[in-house]
Every structure is written in C-alpha cells, then in structure tokens.
GROMACS .gro file of C-alpha atoms in nm:
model
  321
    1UNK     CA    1   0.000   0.000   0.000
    2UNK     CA    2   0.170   0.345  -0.146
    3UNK     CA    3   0.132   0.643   0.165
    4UNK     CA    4   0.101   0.956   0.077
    5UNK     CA    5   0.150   1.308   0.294
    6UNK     CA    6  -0.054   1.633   0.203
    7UNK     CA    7   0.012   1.966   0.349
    8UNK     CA    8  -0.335   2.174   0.347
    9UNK     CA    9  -0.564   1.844   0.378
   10UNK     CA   10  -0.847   2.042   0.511
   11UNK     CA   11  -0.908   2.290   0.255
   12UNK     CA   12  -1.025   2.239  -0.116
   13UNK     CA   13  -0.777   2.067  -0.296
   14UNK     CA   14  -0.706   1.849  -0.005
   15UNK     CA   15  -0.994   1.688   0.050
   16UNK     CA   16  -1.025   1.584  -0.327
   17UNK     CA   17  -0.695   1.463  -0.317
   18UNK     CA   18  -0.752   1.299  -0.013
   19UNK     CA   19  -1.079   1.172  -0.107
   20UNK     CA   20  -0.900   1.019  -0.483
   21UNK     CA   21  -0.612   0.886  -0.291
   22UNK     CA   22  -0.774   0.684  -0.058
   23UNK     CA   23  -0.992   0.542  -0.384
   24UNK     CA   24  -0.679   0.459  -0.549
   25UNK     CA   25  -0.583   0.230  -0.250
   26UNK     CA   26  -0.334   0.503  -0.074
   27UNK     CA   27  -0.255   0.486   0.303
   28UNK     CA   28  -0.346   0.904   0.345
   29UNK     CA   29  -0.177   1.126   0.617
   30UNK     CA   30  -0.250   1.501   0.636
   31UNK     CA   31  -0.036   1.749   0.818
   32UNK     CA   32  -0.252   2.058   0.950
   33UNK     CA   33  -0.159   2.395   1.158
   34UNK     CA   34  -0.217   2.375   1.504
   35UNK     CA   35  -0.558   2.602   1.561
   36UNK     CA   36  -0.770   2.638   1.919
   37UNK     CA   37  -1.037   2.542   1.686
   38UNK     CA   38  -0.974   2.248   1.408
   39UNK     CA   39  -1.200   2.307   1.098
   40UNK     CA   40  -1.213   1.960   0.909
   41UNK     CA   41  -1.545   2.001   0.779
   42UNK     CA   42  -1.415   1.929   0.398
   43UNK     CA   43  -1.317   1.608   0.518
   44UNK     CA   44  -1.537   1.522   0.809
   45UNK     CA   45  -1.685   1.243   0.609
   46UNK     CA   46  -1.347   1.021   0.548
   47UNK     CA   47  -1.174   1.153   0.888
   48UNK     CA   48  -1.155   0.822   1.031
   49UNK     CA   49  -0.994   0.722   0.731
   50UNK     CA   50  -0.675   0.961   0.777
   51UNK     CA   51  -0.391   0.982   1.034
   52UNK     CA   52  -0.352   1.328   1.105
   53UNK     CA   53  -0.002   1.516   1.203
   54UNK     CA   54   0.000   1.907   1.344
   55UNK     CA   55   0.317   2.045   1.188
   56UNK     CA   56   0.356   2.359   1.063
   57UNK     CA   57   0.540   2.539   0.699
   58UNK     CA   58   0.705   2.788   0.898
   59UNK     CA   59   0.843   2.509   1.156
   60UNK     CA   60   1.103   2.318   1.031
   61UNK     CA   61   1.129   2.015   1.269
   62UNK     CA   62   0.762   1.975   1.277
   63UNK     CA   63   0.793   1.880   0.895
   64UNK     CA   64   1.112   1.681   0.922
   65UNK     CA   65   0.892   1.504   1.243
   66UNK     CA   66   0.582   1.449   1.022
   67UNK     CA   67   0.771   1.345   0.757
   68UNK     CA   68   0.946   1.084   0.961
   69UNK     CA   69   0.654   0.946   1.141
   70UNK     CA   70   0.443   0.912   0.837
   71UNK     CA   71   0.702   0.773   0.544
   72UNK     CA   72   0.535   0.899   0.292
   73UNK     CA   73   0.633   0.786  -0.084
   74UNK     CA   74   0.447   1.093  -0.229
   75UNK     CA   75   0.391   1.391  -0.101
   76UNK     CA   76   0.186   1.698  -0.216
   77UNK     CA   77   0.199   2.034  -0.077
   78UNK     CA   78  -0.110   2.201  -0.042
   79UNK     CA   79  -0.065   2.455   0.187
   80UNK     CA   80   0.012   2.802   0.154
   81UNK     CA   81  -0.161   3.139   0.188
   82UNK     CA   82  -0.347   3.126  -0.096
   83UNK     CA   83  -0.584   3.427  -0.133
   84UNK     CA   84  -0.454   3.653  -0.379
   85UNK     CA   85  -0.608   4.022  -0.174
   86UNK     CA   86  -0.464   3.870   0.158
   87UNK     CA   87  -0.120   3.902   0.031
   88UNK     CA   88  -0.103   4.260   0.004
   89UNK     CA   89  -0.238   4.297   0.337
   90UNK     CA   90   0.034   4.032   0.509
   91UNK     CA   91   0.331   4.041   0.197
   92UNK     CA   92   0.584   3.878   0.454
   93UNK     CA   93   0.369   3.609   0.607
   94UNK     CA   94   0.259   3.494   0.242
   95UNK     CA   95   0.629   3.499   0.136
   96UNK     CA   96   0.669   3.260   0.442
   97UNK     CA   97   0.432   3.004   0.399
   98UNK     CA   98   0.413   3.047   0.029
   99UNK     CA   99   0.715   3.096  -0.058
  100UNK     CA  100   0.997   3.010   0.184
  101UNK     CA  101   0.765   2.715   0.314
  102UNK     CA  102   0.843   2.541  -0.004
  103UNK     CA  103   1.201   2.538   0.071
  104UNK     CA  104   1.133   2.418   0.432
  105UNK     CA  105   0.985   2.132   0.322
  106UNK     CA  106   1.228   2.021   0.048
  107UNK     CA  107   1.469   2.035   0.251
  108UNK     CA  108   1.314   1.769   0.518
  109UNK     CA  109   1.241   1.587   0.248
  110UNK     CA  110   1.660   1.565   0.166
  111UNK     CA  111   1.699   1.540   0.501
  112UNK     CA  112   1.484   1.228   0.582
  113UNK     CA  113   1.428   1.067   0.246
  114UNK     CA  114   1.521   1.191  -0.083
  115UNK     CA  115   1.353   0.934  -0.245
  116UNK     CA  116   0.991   1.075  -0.188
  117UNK     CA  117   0.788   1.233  -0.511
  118UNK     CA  118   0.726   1.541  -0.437
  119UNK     CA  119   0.414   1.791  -0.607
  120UNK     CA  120   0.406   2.142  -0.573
  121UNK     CA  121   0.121   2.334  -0.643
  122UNK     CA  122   0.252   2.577  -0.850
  123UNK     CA  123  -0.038   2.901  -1.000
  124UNK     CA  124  -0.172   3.067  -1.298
  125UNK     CA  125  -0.103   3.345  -1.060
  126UNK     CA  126   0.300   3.343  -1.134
  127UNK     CA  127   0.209   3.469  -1.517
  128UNK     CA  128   0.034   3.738  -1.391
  129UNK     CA  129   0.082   4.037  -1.664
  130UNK     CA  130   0.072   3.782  -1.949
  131UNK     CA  131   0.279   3.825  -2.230
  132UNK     CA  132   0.125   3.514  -2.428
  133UNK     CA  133  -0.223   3.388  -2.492
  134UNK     CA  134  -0.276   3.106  -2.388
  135UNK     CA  135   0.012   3.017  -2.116
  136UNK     CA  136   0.199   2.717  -2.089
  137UNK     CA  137   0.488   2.576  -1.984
  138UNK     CA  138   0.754   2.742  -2.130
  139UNK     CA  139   0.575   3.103  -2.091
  140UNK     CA  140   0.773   3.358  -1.908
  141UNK     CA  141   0.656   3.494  -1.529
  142UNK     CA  142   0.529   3.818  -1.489
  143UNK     CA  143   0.362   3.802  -1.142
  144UNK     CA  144   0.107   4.074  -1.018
  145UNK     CA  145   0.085   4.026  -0.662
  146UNK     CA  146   0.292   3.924  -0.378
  147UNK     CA  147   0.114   3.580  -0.352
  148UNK     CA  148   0.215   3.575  -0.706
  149UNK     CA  149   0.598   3.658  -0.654
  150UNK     CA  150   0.579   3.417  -0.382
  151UNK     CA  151   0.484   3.114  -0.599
  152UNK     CA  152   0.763   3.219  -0.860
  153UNK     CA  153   0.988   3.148  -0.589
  154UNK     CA  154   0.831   2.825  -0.461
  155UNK     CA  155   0.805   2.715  -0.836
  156UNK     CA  156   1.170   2.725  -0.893
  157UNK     CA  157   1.304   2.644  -0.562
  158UNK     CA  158   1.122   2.292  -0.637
  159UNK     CA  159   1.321   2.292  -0.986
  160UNK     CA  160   1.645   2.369  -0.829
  161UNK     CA  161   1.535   2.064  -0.596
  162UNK     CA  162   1.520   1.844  -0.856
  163UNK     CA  163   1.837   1.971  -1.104
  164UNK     CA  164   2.070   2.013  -0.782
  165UNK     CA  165   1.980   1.722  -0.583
  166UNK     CA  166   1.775   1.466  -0.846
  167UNK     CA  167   1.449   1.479  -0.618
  168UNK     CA  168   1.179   1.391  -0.813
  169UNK     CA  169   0.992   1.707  -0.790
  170UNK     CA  170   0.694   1.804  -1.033
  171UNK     CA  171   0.524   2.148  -1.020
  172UNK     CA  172   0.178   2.200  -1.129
  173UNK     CA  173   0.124   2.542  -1.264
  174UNK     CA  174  -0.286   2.546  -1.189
  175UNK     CA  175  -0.546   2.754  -1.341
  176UNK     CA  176  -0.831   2.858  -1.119
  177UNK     CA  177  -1.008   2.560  -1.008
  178UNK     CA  178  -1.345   2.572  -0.786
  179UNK     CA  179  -1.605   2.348  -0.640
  180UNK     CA  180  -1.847   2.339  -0.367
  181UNK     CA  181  -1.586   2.324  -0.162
  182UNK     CA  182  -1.412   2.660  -0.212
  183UNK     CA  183  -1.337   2.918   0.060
  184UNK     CA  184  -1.610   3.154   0.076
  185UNK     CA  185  -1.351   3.477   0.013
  186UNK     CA  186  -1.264   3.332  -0.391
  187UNK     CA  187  -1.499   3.534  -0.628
  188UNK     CA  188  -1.708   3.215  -0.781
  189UNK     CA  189  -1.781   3.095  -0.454
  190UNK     CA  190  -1.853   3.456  -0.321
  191UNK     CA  191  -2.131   3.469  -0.599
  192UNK     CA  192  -2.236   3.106  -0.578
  193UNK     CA  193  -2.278   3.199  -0.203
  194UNK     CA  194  -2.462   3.502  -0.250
  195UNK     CA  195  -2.725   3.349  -0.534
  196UNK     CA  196  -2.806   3.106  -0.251
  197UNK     CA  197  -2.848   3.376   0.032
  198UNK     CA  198  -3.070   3.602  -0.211
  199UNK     CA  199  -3.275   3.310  -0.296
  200UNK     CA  200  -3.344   3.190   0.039
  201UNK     CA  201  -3.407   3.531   0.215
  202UNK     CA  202  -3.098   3.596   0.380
  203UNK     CA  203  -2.960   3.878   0.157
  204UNK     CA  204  -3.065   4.132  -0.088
  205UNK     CA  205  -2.757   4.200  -0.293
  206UNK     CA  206  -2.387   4.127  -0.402
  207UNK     CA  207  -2.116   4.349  -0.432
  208UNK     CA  208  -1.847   4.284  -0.657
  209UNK     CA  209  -1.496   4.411  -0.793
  210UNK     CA  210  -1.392   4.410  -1.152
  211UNK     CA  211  -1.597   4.226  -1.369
  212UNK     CA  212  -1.438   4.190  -1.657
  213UNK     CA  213  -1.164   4.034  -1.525
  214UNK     CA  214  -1.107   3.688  -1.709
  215UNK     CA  215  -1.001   3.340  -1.558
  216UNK     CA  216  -0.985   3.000  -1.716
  217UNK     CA  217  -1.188   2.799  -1.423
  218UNK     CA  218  -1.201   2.405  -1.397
  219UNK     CA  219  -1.308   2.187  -1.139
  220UNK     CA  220  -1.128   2.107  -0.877
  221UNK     CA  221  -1.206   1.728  -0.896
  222UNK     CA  222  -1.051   1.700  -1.214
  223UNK     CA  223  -0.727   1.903  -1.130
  224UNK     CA  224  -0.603   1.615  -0.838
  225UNK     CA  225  -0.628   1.400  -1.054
  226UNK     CA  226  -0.383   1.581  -1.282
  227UNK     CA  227  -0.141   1.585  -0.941
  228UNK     CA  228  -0.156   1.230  -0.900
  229UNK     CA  229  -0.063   1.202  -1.272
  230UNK     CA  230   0.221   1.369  -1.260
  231UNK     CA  231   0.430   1.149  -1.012
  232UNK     CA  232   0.356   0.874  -1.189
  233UNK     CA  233   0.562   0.956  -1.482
  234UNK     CA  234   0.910   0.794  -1.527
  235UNK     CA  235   1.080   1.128  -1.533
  236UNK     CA  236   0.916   1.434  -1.297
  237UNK     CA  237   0.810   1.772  -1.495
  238UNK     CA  238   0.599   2.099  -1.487
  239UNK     CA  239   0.268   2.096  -1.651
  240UNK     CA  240  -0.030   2.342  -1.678
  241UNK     CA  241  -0.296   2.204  -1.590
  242UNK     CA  242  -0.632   2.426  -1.703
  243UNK     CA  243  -0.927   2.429  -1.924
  244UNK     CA  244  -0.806   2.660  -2.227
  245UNK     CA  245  -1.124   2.876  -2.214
  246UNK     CA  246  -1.165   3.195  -2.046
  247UNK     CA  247  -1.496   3.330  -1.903
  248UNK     CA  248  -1.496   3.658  -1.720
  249UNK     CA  249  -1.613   3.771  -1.358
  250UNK     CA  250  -1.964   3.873  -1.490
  251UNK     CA  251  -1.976   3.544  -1.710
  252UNK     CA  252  -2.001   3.361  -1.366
  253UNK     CA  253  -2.297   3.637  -1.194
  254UNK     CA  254  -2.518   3.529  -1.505
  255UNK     CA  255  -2.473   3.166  -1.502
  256UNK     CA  256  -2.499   3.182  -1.166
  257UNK     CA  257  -2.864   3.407  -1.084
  258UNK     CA  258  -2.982   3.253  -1.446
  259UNK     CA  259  -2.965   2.952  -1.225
  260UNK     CA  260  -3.160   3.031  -0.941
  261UNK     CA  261  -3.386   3.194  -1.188
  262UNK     CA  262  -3.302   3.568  -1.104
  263UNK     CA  263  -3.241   3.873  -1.321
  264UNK     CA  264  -2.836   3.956  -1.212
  265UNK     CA  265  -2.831   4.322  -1.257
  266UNK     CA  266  -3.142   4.353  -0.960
  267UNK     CA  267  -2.911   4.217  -0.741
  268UNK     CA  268  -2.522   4.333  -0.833
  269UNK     CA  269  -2.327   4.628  -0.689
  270UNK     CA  270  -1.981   4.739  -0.783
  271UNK     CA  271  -1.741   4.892  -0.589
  272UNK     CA  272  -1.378   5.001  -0.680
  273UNK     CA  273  -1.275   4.876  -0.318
  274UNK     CA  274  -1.247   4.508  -0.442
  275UNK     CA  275  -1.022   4.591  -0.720
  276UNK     CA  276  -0.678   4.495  -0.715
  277UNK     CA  277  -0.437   4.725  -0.673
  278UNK     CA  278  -0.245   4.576  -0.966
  279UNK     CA  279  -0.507   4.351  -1.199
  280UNK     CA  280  -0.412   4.018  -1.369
  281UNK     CA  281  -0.678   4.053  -1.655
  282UNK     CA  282  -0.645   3.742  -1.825
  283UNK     CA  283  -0.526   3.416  -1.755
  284UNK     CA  284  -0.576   3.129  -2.001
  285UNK     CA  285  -0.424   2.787  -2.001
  286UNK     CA  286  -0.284   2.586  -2.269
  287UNK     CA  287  -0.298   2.194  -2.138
  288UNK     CA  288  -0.149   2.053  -2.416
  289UNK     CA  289   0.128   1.888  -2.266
  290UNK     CA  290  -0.076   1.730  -2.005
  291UNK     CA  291  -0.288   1.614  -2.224
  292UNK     CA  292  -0.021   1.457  -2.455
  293UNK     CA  293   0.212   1.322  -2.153
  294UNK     CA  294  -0.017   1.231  -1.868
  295UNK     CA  295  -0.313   1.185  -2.077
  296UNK     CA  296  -0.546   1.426  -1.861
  297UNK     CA  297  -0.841   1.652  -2.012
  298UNK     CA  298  -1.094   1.836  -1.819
  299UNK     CA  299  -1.389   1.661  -1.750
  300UNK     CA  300  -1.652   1.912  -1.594
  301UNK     CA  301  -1.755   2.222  -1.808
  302UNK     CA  302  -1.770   2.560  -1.723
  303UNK     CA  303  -2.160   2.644  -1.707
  304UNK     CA  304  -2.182   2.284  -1.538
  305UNK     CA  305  -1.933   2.393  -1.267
  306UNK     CA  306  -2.083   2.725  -1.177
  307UNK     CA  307  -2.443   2.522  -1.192
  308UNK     CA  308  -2.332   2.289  -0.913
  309UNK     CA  309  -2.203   2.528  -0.696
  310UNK     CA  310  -2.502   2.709  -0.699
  311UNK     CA  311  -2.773   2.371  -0.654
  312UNK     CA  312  -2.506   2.288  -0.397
  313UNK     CA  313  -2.525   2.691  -0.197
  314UNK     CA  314  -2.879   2.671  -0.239
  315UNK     CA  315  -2.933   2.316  -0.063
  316UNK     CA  316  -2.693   2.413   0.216
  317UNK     CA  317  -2.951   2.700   0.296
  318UNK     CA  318  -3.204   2.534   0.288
  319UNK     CA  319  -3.067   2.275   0.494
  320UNK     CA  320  -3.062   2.498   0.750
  321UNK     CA  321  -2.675   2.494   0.793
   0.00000   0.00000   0.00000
C-alpha cells in the first residue's frame, strides 16, 4: 500500500486529493496547523480514514517530524496562503508560507528521504501580466501580486530541488479551479454563495470588484487527478494544468442568478474597493502537454461547474446549515 502526505488536507484541494487517494488504495496522512479550533469540515466524512499530524510550513522540525513518522512515498503540498487580496495585506507572512515554506519542506524531504515524489502546487497566478495567450509551460513569469511573486519562488526552488539534488519534484502550474468546496472569500464561490443567500431570504444583494476580469476555471475534482498524474511519470516535470477557455467575472454572476432563476443586474453592486491594486486581466491555459504526456483533459464544463455550486449553496440553505 503506497502512503502519501498532504500539506493543506483540510481545505479544497485536499480533500479531493484525499478523497482520490484513498480510492486509489493510498494509506493518506495530512499534516494541519495547530488552531484552538480544528476546521475539518471538507473532510469530516473520510476523517476516520486519515492519520492526522499538526506540523507547521514555517516550523522546520515539525515537517522533518511528520515526515518521519508518516514515510510517505508521495507527497503533495497544499498549503500556503493562498488568497490573492490577503497578500497585500500580510506580503511577509505569504512569502513565508508560500514561498519560503516550499524550501522548508524540500529540505526535510533531503533530510529524511530523498527518495519521496514530491508535487508542488505551483499558480496561474505566477504569469500574472501575461505576455502570451494562452500560457503554458515554457511562458515567461510576470507576477502581479505578492502571492504571485511568492509562488515564482516556490516554483523554482522545487526545480532547483530536482536539477541540484535529483528529487523527483513536479510542479503544477494550476489555473483557477473551484467546487463546492471553495473558501467563501474566492470570487465564484462569493457569488455562488450570495445566489443562494438572495434566494433563500438571507440577503438582498452582491457586491463585486472588476468584472471583466477573465479566468480560465475548472473543477477542482478533475485538477487532483492531474497531481496524481504527474508522479507517476518515469521522469518528474511541470505541466499546466487548465481548461483553455476563459470566461470573465460577470460570465459567472449570469450563469450563476440565471440559475436560481433571477435577473443579475437587480441584485449586483460594484465597488472600486475590491479591485486589485495591480489587476491580472487574463489568464488562459494551454494543457497541451498534459494532455499529450499524462493523458489528462478536463472533464466538468464551465456552465456545469458554476451550476453545481449554486444547486449545492442553495441546498446548504435550505438545509438549515
């Protein structure tokens, strides 16, 4: 029975991962920050199939620890601070788990067995101020935030990992990827959220940033299963792993109120507040060499993926919860 280790079990990727893993026959451990309150609610329904390890990015011994305890033959790190607005508010602290995290945990990984396949989830968010439509692999970085710059580094600190010290370390660059499962501060789920509230009673509006602001968004189902993919290759590589459509912010509102059978502009405020100080304005991926190499396509559409979000907001509403 493989094991596998993955940082950030708890939040959206995570669980899929976790929940794909233990399908393929995977002994699963998760490593999770220390909190007076644990929130395992994405995985509450296969907890008693995980072991479980506090450790921390910003701690090195608790990785080398976890790493130790759980002998993991892959691992896949998940965790970072991953909401793009947060970073200008704490720059340092995303550089640190983001960023410098990375690095933390490569090097426990040459420390206590080199011989572990290692992901890293790399981000649409490194191209940033795109000089190519559509990106792929080879596309240069031209990041627009500090959660972007971060990534850069984390990117090619997990390259240097693998040319310096023949790690097998694969980084997947990918493109904004939702679910039911998504934090409530990401943009789809934010309207997905809000379509459910509105329809149930519990709110009378949404307010919104820039709408014309386009992403290339996939399911996040389908994108784990591109992770798994990748260290299963004889050799380990970068791929972009994405959809190769783009839809913009406002694309999303209609789906979304057309679902719950609502006219969008009754309900939709803008206000400058939520733009960025520095706007990525399109990000497109190419998935062609995933595609070719690993064999992986996309498998949920883009109307079908806002549509379940919504049916799924809705029910939790009405649910009570």
């Amino acid at each position: 029975m493989k094991k596998a280790l993955i940082t950030g079990i708890t939040g959206q990727d995570g669980s899929y991962l976790a929940e794909f893993l233990l399908n393929k026959g995977y002994e699963v451990y998760g490593m999770v920050r220390r909190a007076s309150v644990d929130r395992f609610d994405r995985i509450q329904h296969i907890r008693d199939k995980l072991h479980i390890f506090h450790g921390d990015l910003l701690d090195q011994f608790s990785l080398v620890r976890t790493i130790e305890k759980s002998e993991p033959d892959e691992l896949y790190n998940l965790g970072a601070q991953s909401f793009v607005p947060t970073s200008w508010e704490q720059p340092v602290l995303t550089a640190e788990f983001t960023g410098v995290g990375v690095t933390r945990i490569l090097e426990a990984v040459r420390q206590v067995n080199p011989k572990i396949k290692f992901y890293q989830a790399s981000s649409s968010e490194m191209f940033g101020k795109v000089v190519e439509i559509p990106q792929k692999e080879t596309t240069p970085f031209y990041p627009r935030s500090p959660y972007g710059v971060a990534k850069v580094y984390a990117h090619y600190i997990t390259v240097n990992y693998r040319e310096s010290f023949g790690i097998y370390t694969c980084s997947g660059i990918l493109f904004n990827h939702e679910s039911p499962r998504r934090g409530h501060e990401f943009v789809t789920r934010k309207i997905t959220d809000a379509v459910a509230r509105i329809v149930t009673g519990k709110s009378k509006s949404l307010t919104l940033g820039n709408l014309e602001a386009e992403r290339d968004w996939g399911f996040a189902g389908d994108y784990v299963e591109a992770m798994w993919m990748m260290l299963q290759q004889p050799e380990p590589d970068d791929y972009v792993i994405g959809t190769g459509e783009a839809h913009t912010v406002k694309e999303v509102v209609e789906i979304a109120f057309e679902r719950a059978g609502l006219d969008w502009q009754k309900y939709l405020l803008v206000d400058k507040h939520f733009f960025r100080p520095s706007e990525v304005d399109q990000l497109v991926g190419d998935y062609s060499k995933a595609k070719a190499k690993l064999g992986w396509e996309p498998k949920v559409k883009f109307r079908e993926l806002i549509e379940m979000m919504v049916d799924a907001d809705i029910a939790l509403y009405k649910s009570g919860a």
